[in-house]
Amino acid sequence: MAATTATCRSRGSQLILVLRVLCVLAVVTCYPCQSSIQHHIDILWNYLRHQVLYQTVYFETWFVVLCYSIIALVPEAMAQVSCFSRYRLERSSAAPRPSIPQLMTEGTLYMLPLAALDTVIVKRFPDVPEDVLKLKRLDWIQRERALPECAPSLGQMVWQVAAALIIYDAMFYIIHYSVHRNAFLYRTIHAPHHDHPAGLHGRVTNRLTVAERLALVLSANLSLRLVCAHPLSRTVFIVVFIGLLVENHAGFDLPWSYDKIIPFGIMGGAARHHAHHVYGARQYQPFFTYIDNYMEQSAQHPSVKENNL
């Protein structure tokens, strides 16, 4: 048994090493191909900004629902394949399959408050002339987004998405820690998210009260605003953001997940978030680990002054 475990660990380490090398090679390969990649980004943006669906103020709300509906199917499909059972974080009953009316209700409850905000808020993006925004503010009901003419550079997209994730992670920590430390906030806002008798599964991601959902969506939007994210960067952010959230709640600790590929324990991953759902007293960050690690170290090693009291 011990030999089998050691062999599995060795193979897992080799797989992680290979994936890290491939990621480095992908980055190195992209560097000399920047002009070609940028050309395709320009073509994509020129296409998107002329599409009626992309121009509408409701696009991001719809796109979030679409991404979640598709990505959440991945862990459900994995649960049906026996070879993935070894990576399950808990041996639980099968995740409940929601009916079509339940899915429609869930989508409606998610979209209605956000669509209401989309209707009245003027969406401001970088490189959009101020006079265009002034004209938008004259309308009580917003229908179309004022989009910039030029696409972002590849570098801009990468840093805007990464920076927004880092900022959101810190903001989420504050919100998440607060609702866990306050009994009233936990009962009224956050408790439904931890109520999953069938075990952790992808659809727990969206098991949120309206208040919590609005707080998290507005935090993500604020993070993107703080980095002056281009609309195309925001679109990429949604895909990455939803993918990370669903993976955290999928109930699988995969050897090729992002927290294994990125070294030095920078990222949290599914195992840490599963531990949070089991114990509830730590691992409040959704993606990274630095705040949680610092707070845990501070709790374990009080200051010298406190020790001398």
XYZ file of C-alpha atoms in Angstrom:
309
model
C 0.000 0.000 0.000
C 2.802 2.400 0.934
C 4.665 1.551 -2.265
C 1.540 2.226 -4.342
C 1.028 5.589 -2.644
C 4.661 6.544 -3.238
C 4.352 5.579 -6.906
C 1.201 7.687 -7.315
C 2.914 10.659 -5.687
C 5.931 10.249 -7.955
C 3.750 10.154 -11.052
C 1.810 13.163 -9.809
C 5.037 15.122 -9.305
C 6.216 14.194 -12.787
C 2.897 15.302 -14.292
C 3.068 18.642 -12.485
C 6.642 19.170 -13.699
C 5.617 18.422 -17.295
C 2.648 20.818 -17.065
C 4.838 23.574 -15.632
C 7.367 23.116 -18.438
C 4.562 23.248 -21.017
C 3.220 26.465 -19.471
C 6.675 28.062 -19.578
C 7.128 26.955 -23.189
C 3.716 28.404 -24.084
C 4.695 31.787 -22.588
C 8.096 31.737 -24.285
C 6.483 30.820 -27.611
C 3.966 33.664 -27.316
C 6.703 36.274 -26.926
C 8.044 36.200 -30.523
C 4.473 35.758 -31.837
C 3.054 38.855 -30.155
C 2.324 40.698 -33.394
C 0.447 37.707 -34.839
C -1.528 37.196 -31.625
C -2.321 40.910 -31.470
C -3.547 40.799 -35.043
C -6.058 38.096 -34.134
C -7.093 40.007 -30.998
C -7.776 43.060 -33.164
C -9.857 40.993 -35.586
C -11.837 39.449 -32.718
C -12.509 42.807 -31.107
C -13.523 44.422 -34.387
C -16.025 41.603 -34.844
C -17.405 41.644 -31.305
C -17.919 45.377 -30.992
C -20.230 45.360 -34.008
C -22.438 42.546 -32.696
C -25.793 43.591 -31.263
C -25.608 41.001 -28.473
C -22.153 42.194 -27.395
C -23.231 45.840 -27.503
C -26.208 45.374 -25.198
C -25.828 46.402 -21.558
C -27.024 42.941 -20.500
C -24.250 41.035 -22.280
C -22.038 40.369 -19.256
C -24.969 39.189 -17.136
C -26.055 36.778 -19.874
C -22.479 35.680 -20.520
C -21.904 34.823 -16.846
C -25.008 32.608 -16.854
C -23.902 30.939 -20.098
C -20.356 30.273 -18.843
C -21.603 28.924 -15.522
C -24.182 26.683 -17.216
C -21.495 25.132 -19.442
C -18.572 24.959 -16.989
C -20.724 23.501 -14.184
C -21.454 20.521 -16.437
C -17.780 19.468 -16.379
C -17.635 18.208 -12.757
C -21.051 16.588 -13.229
C -19.674 14.671 -16.214
C -16.526 13.757 -14.265
C -18.677 12.313 -11.486
C -20.065 9.812 -14.003
C -16.595 8.576 -15.065
C -15.084 5.990 -12.733
C -11.445 6.953 -13.337
C -12.058 10.343 -11.692
C -13.401 8.795 -8.481
C -9.884 8.579 -7.027
C -9.701 12.377 -7.054
C -12.929 12.964 -5.164
C -12.462 14.918 -1.943
C -15.253 13.075 -0.180
C -17.249 9.921 -0.674
C -20.741 11.309 -0.843
C -24.000 10.584 -2.544
C -24.484 11.732 -6.099
C -25.091 15.450 -6.531
C -28.773 16.235 -7.070
C -29.735 16.928 -10.660
C -31.852 20.068 -10.849
C -34.932 20.053 -13.027
C -35.439 22.454 -15.921
C -37.824 24.657 -13.874
C -35.261 24.778 -11.047
C -32.519 25.820 -13.458
C -34.755 28.485 -14.985
C -35.661 29.796 -11.532
C -32.000 29.876 -10.503
C -31.030 31.739 -13.664
C -33.882 34.211 -13.282
C -33.061 34.956 -9.641
C -29.458 35.550 -10.654
C -30.190 37.765 -13.641
C -33.059 39.966 -12.420
C -31.213 42.135 -9.854
C -28.145 42.418 -12.099
C -30.246 43.236 -15.162
C -31.957 45.970 -13.136
C -28.556 47.510 -12.407
C -27.511 47.101 -16.047
C -30.586 49.054 -17.111
C -29.828 52.183 -15.075
C -26.031 52.302 -14.744
C -23.877 53.831 -17.474
C -21.012 51.427 -18.155
C -17.754 53.325 -18.452
C -14.804 51.802 -20.283
C -11.324 53.173 -21.009
C -10.737 55.103 -24.254
C -14.424 55.955 -24.653
C -14.802 59.722 -25.282
C -16.340 61.677 -22.423
C -18.916 63.332 -24.686
C -20.247 59.876 -25.628
C -20.649 59.029 -21.951
C -22.415 62.346 -21.306
C -24.980 61.475 -23.963
C -25.463 58.063 -22.336
C -26.141 59.683 -18.963
C -29.028 61.645 -20.455
C -30.963 58.393 -20.907
C -32.721 56.948 -17.877
C -32.786 53.502 -19.466
C -29.535 52.103 -20.858
C -29.671 49.769 -23.850
C -26.213 49.691 -25.412
C -22.686 49.894 -24.033
C -20.340 52.575 -25.363
C -17.397 50.431 -26.470
C -13.868 51.630 -27.314
C -12.762 51.398 -30.925
C -9.368 49.788 -30.320
C -8.651 46.359 -28.884
C -6.405 45.938 -25.840
C -2.895 44.619 -26.258
C -2.115 41.060 -25.185
C -0.083 42.383 -22.262
C -2.916 44.638 -21.143
C -5.375 41.772 -21.163
C -3.085 39.519 -19.121
C -2.292 42.046 -16.423
C -5.844 43.398 -16.216
C -7.311 39.924 -15.699
C -4.574 38.949 -13.209
C -4.780 42.220 -11.266
C -8.578 42.076 -11.100
C -8.418 38.522 -9.720
C -5.920 39.597 -7.027
C -8.025 42.606 -6.013
C -11.240 40.586 -6.008
C -9.586 37.876 -3.922
C -8.681 40.406 -1.222
C -12.137 42.003 -1.290
C -13.821 38.612 -1.109
C -11.659 37.706 1.894
C -13.021 40.706 3.817
C -16.633 39.886 2.936
C -16.214 36.156 3.515
C -14.417 36.594 6.842
C -17.054 39.055 8.030
C -20.040 36.810 7.333
C -18.319 33.910 9.100
C -17.397 35.924 12.171
C -20.826 37.487 12.627
C -23.534 34.989 13.559
C -26.384 37.170 12.242
C -24.689 37.755 8.876
C -23.851 34.077 8.588
C -27.427 32.921 9.239
C -29.083 35.472 6.981
C -26.558 35.751 4.132
C -24.023 32.928 3.935
C -25.493 29.799 5.548
C -27.243 28.480 2.377
C -23.873 28.276 0.630
C -22.674 25.765 3.239
C -25.872 23.726 3.156
C -25.120 20.898 0.709
C -26.044 17.493 2.212
C -24.999 15.652 -0.964
C -21.431 16.933 -0.605
C -19.564 19.611 -2.471
C -20.354 19.794 -6.193
C -20.167 22.355 -8.979
C -23.658 23.799 -8.527
C -22.878 24.783 -4.937
C -20.957 27.656 -6.578
C -24.205 29.519 -7.184
C -26.010 28.475 -4.003
C -26.051 32.048 -2.726
C -28.560 34.447 -1.257
C -29.422 37.497 -3.358
C -27.503 39.759 -0.956
C -24.354 37.635 -1.125
C -24.562 37.266 -4.903
C -24.894 41.021 -5.370
C -21.975 41.666 -3.008
C -19.701 39.278 -4.890
C -20.722 40.458 -8.377
C -20.299 44.106 -7.414
C -16.894 43.263 -5.902
C -15.818 41.651 -9.163
C -17.063 44.678 -11.116
C -15.250 47.064 -8.789
C -12.042 45.060 -9.193
C -12.315 45.385 -12.962
C -13.076 49.102 -12.685
C -10.024 49.679 -10.494
C -7.717 48.254 -13.167
C -9.587 50.117 -15.972
C -10.265 46.807 -17.685
C -11.093 46.819 -21.381
C -14.442 45.134 -22.251
C -12.554 42.290 -23.945
C -10.456 41.811 -20.797
C -13.703 41.709 -18.805
C -15.028 38.996 -21.127
C -11.887 36.898 -20.591
C -12.075 37.592 -16.849
C -15.596 36.125 -16.694
C -14.465 32.835 -18.235
C -11.431 32.534 -15.929
C -13.389 33.702 -12.883
C -16.270 31.247 -13.342
C -13.855 28.426 -14.134
C -11.900 28.959 -10.914
C -15.046 29.234 -8.786
C -16.584 26.053 -10.201
C -13.320 24.136 -9.788
C -13.142 25.214 -6.139
C -16.600 23.762 -5.542
C -16.389 20.753 -7.874
C -15.379 18.305 -5.136
C -12.350 17.005 -7.088
C -8.691 17.584 -6.252
C -7.168 17.032 -9.679
C -3.391 16.607 -10.119
C -3.399 19.085 -13.025
C -5.434 21.810 -11.306
C -4.166 25.386 -11.220
C -3.007 25.251 -7.602
C -0.643 22.380 -8.484
C 0.763 23.956 -11.647
C 1.469 27.365 -10.080
C 4.331 26.763 -7.605
C 5.107 27.912 -4.051
C 1.568 27.333 -2.732
C 0.429 30.711 -4.062
C -2.980 29.424 -5.128
C -5.582 27.793 -2.904
C -7.428 25.266 -5.019
C -10.254 22.809 -4.479
C -8.755 20.975 -1.494
C -8.382 24.139 0.583
C -11.866 25.355 -0.271
C -13.282 21.922 0.515
C -11.601 22.150 3.939
C -13.283 25.511 4.424
C -16.691 24.003 3.676
C -15.985 21.139 6.097
C -14.532 23.140 9.013
C -15.614 26.701 8.188
C -13.038 28.432 10.401
C -10.236 29.145 7.913
C -9.314 29.318 4.197
C -11.476 32.353 3.486
C -9.665 33.378 0.286
C -11.187 31.961 -2.906
C -8.100 31.788 -5.137
C -4.901 32.786 -3.330
C -3.426 31.895 0.062
C -1.269 34.798 1.287
C -3.851 36.469 3.558
C -5.031 33.173 5.056
C -1.433 32.064 5.659
C -0.508 35.378 7.256
C -3.549 35.348 9.536
C -2.923 31.738 10.582
C 0.744 32.462 11.320
C -0.239 35.537 13.313
C -2.672 33.460 15.366
C -0.061 30.750 16.019
C 2.789 33.158 16.822
C 1.555 36.095 18.931
C 3.850 39.081 19.339
C 6.659 39.077 21.862
C 4.917 41.850 23.763
C 1.816 39.723 24.184
C 3.891 36.770 25.333
C 5.501 38.898 28.046
C 2.196 40.130 29.441
